[in-house]
Coordinates of C-alpha atoms and ligand atoms in Angstrom, one line a residue:
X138 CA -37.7 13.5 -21.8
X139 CA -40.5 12.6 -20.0
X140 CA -40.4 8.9 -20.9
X141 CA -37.2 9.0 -20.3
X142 CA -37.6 10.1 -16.5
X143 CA -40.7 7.3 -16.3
X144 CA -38.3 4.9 -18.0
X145 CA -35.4 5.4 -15.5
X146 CA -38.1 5.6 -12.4
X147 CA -39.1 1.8 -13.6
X148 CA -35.9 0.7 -14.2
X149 CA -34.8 1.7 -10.2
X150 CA -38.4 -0.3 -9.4
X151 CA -37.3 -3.4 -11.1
X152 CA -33.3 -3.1 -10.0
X153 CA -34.8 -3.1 -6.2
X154 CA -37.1 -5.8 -6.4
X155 CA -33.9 -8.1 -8.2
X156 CA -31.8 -6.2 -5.2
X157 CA -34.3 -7.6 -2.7
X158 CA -34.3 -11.2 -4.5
X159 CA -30.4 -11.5 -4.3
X160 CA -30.8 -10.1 -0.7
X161 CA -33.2 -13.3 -0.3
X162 CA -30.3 -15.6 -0.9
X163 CA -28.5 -13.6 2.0
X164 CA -24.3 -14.0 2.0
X165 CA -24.5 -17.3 0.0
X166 CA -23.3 -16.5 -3.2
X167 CA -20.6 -14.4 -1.7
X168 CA -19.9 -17.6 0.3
X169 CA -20.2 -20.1 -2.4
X170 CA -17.6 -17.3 -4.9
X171 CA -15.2 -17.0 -1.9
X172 CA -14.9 -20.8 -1.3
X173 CA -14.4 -21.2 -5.1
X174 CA -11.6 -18.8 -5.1
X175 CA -9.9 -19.8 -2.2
X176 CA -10.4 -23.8 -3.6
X177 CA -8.5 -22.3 -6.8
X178 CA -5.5 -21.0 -5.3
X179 CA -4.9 -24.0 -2.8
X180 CA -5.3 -26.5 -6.1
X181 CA -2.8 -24.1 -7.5
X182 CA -0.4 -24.5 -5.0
X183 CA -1.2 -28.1 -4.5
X184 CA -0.3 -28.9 -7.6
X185 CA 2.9 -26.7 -7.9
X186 CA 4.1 -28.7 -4.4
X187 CA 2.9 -32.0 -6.4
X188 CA 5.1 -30.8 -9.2
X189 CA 8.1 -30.1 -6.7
X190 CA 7.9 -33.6 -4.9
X191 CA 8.2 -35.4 -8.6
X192 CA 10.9 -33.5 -9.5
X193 CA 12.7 -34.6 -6.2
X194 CA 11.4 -38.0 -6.7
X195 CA 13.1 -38.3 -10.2
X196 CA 16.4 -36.7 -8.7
X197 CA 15.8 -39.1 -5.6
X198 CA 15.8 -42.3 -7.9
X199 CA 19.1 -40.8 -10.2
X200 CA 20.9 -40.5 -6.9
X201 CA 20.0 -44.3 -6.3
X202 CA 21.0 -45.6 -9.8
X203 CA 24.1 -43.6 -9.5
X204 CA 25.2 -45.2 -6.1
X205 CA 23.7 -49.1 -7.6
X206 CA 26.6 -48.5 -10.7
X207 CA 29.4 -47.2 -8.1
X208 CA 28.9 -50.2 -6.2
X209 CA 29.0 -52.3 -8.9
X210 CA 32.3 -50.4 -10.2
X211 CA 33.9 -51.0 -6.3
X212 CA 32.7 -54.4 -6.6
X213 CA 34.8 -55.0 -9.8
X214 CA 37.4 -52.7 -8.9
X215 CA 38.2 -54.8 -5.2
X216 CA 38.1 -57.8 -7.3
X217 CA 40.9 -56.6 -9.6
X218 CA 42.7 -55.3 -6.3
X219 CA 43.3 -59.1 -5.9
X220 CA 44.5 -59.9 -8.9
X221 CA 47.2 -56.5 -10.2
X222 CA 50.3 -57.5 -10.5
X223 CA 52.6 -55.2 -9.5
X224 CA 52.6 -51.8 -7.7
X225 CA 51.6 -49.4 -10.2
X226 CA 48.5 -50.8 -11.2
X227 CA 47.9 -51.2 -7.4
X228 CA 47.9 -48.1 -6.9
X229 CA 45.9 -46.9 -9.9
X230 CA 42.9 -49.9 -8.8
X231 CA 43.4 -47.9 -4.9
X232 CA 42.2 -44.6 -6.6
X233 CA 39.8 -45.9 -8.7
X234 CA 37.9 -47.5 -5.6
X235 CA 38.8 -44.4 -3.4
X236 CA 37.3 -42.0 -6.0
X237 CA 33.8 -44.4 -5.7
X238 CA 34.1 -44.8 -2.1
X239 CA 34.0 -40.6 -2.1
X240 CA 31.4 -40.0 -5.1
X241 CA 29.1 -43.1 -2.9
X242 CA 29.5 -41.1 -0.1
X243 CA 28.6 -37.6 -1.6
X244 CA 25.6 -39.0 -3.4
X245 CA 24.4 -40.9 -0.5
X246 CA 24.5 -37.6 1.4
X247 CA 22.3 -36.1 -1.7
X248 CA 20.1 -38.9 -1.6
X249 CA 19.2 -38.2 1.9
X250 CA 18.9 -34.6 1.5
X251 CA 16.5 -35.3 -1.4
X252 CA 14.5 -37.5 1.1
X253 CA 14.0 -34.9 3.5
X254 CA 13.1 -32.4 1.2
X255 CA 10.6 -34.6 -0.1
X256 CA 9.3 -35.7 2.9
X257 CA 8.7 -32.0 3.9
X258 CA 7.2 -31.3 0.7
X259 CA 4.7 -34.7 1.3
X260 CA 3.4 -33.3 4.7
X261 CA 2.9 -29.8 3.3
X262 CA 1.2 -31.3 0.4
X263 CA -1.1 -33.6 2.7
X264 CA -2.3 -30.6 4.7
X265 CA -3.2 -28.6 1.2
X266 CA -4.8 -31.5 0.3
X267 CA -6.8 -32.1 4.0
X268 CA -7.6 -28.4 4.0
X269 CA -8.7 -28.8 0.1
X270 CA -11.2 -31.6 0.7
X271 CA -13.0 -29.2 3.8
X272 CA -13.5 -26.6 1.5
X273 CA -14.8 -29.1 -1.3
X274 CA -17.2 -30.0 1.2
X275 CA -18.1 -27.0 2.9
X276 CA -18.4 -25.8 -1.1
X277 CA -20.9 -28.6 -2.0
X278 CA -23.2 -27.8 1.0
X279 CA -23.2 -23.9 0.9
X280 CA -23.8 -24.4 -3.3
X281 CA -26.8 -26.7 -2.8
X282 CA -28.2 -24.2 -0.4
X283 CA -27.6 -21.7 -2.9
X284 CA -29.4 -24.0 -5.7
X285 CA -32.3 -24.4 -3.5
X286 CA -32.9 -20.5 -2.9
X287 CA -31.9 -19.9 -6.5
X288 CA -34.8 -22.2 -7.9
X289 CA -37.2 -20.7 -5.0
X290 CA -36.4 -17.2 -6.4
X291 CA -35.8 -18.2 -10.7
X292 CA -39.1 -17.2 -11.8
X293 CA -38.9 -14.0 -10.2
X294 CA -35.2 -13.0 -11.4
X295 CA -36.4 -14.3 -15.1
X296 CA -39.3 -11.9 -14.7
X297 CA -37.4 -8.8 -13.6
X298 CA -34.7 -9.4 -16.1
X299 CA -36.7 -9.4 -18.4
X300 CA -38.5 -6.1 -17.8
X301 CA -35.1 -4.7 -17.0
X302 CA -34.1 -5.5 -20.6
X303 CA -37.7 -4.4 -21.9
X304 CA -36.9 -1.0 -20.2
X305 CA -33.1 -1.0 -20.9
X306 CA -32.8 -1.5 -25.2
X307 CA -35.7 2.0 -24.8
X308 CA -32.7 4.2 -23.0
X309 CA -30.1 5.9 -24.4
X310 CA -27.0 4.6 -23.6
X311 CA -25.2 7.6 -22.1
X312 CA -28.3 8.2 -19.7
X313 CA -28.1 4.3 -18.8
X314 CA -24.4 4.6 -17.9
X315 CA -24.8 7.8 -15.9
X316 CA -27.6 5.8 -14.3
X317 CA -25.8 3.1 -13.7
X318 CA -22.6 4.8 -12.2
X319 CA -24.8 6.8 -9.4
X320 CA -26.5 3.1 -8.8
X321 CA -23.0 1.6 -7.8
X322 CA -22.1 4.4 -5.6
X323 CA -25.8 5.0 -4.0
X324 CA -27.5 1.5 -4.4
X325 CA -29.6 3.4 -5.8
X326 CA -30.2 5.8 -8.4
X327 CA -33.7 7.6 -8.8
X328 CA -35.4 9.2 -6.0
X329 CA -38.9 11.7 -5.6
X330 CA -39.7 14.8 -4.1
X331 CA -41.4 13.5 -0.7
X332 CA -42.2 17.1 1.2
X333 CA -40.3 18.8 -0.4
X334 CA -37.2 16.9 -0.6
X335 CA -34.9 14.4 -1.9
X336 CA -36.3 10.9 -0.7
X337 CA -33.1 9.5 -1.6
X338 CA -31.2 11.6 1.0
X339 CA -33.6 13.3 3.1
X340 CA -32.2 16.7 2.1
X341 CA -34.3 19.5 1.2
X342 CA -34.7 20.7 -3.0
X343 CA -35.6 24.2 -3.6
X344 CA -38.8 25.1 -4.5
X345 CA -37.7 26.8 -7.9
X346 CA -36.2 23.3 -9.2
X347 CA -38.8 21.5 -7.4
X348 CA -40.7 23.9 -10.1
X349 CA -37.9 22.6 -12.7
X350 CA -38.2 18.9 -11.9
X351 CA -42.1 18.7 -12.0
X352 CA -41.7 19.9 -15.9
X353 CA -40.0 16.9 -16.3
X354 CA -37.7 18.0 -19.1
X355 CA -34.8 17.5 -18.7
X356 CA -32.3 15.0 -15.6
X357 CA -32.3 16.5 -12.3
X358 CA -29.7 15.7 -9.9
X359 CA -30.3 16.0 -6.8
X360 CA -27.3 18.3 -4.9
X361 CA -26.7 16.7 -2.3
X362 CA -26.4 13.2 -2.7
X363 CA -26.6 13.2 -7.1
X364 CA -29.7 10.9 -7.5
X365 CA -31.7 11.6 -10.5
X366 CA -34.7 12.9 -8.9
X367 CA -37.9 13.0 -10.2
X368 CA -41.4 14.8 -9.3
X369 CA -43.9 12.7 -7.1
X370 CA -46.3 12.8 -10.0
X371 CA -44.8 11.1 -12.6
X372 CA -43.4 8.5 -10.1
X373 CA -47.6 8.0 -9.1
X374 CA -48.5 8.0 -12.7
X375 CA -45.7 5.0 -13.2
X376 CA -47.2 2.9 -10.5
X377 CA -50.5 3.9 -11.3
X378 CA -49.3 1.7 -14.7
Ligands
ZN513 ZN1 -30.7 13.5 -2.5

């Protein structure tokens, strides 16, 4: 148990320094995620208004051919009108052109509902597509600024990954996920007796368990704020190493 507790003391050791290398980089990989996101959704949407104006354009141009035939139908139709020969056929070549006359009508007033739509649809996509190429930018220099820090600090976060995984593949898995779950609520997850008490949370551990914790056989957590807490001893013999 013993090398477990040292083993879980140098795993918090190397977890802060890669805490205090990603601190290094300050909020610019939050930055740099958020911008990537938020370039995402407005491409989504982009593209869905994109989709929406062609399927307008393609109604827009059906509209047209439809009018071009009807007025090549009323063409023919008032040429006939010249040419019937009695009454009855009159009047059948009067509703023919009538019935275009309305369906020109009707379609023209689709045609220019189409074009309105559209041309709503065209300003809404140009300010996506305005907004879209500020974020690209704003994207471009925060990610360089990122690449720069990242190479600055890549040795470094090679280094402590590695020893993390050195330190990890020699826990046992249950005692690395307990670990790990009182790390994501408490940033961290190991602290020492410091005068008597809990360095993690300042509070003060009894002496019987400080008696306990000192035998360093079994995983003490601390009552107060549940950090596995070790004795000051073994955390000097670890950075003695
Ligand atoms: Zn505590």
């Amino acid at each position: 148990m013993e090398e477990t507790l040292r083993l879980l003391y140098q795993l918090q050791k190397v977890d802060s320094n890669l805490d205090d290398v990603e601190e290094s980089k300050g909020d610019l990989p939050e930055t740099v995620r958020d911008l990537k996101e938020e370039i995402a959704e407005l491409s989504e949407k982009a593209n869905a208004k994109q989709a929406f104006i062609d399927e307008f354009v393609a109604s827009r141009n059906n509209a047209d051919n439809d009018i071009k035939d009807f007025e090549e139908k009323l063409k023919k139709y008032k040429e006939q009108q010249y040419q019937v020969r009695n009454n009855k056929e009159y009047d059948a070549i009067t509703k023919e052109i009538d019935f275009a006359e309305e369906t020109m009508k009707t379609l023209g007033k689709q045609f220019g509902d189409f074009e309105n739509q559209m041309s709503i649809a065209k300003n809404e996509l140009e300010e996506y597509t305005l907004r879209l190429n500020e974020l690209n930018e704003f994207l471009t220099e925060k990610a360089g600024e990122l690449a720069i820090v990242s190479k600055e600090t890549e040795d470094e976060e090679l280094k402590f990954n590695h020893e993390r995984k050195k330190i990890v593949t020699r826990l046992d898995k249950e005692i690395l996920s307990r670990y790990q779950k009182i790390r994501s609520g408490r940033g961290k997850a190991v602290s020492i007796i410091r005068k008597q008490s809990c360095s993690g949370c300042g509070n003060r551990v009894p002496p019987q368990h400080i008696m306990e914790i000192r035998r360093n056989d079994k995983i003490y957590l601390c009552q107060h704020c549940g950090r596995i807490v070790i004795s000051d001893e073994l955390a000097e013999k670890v950075n003695a190493v």
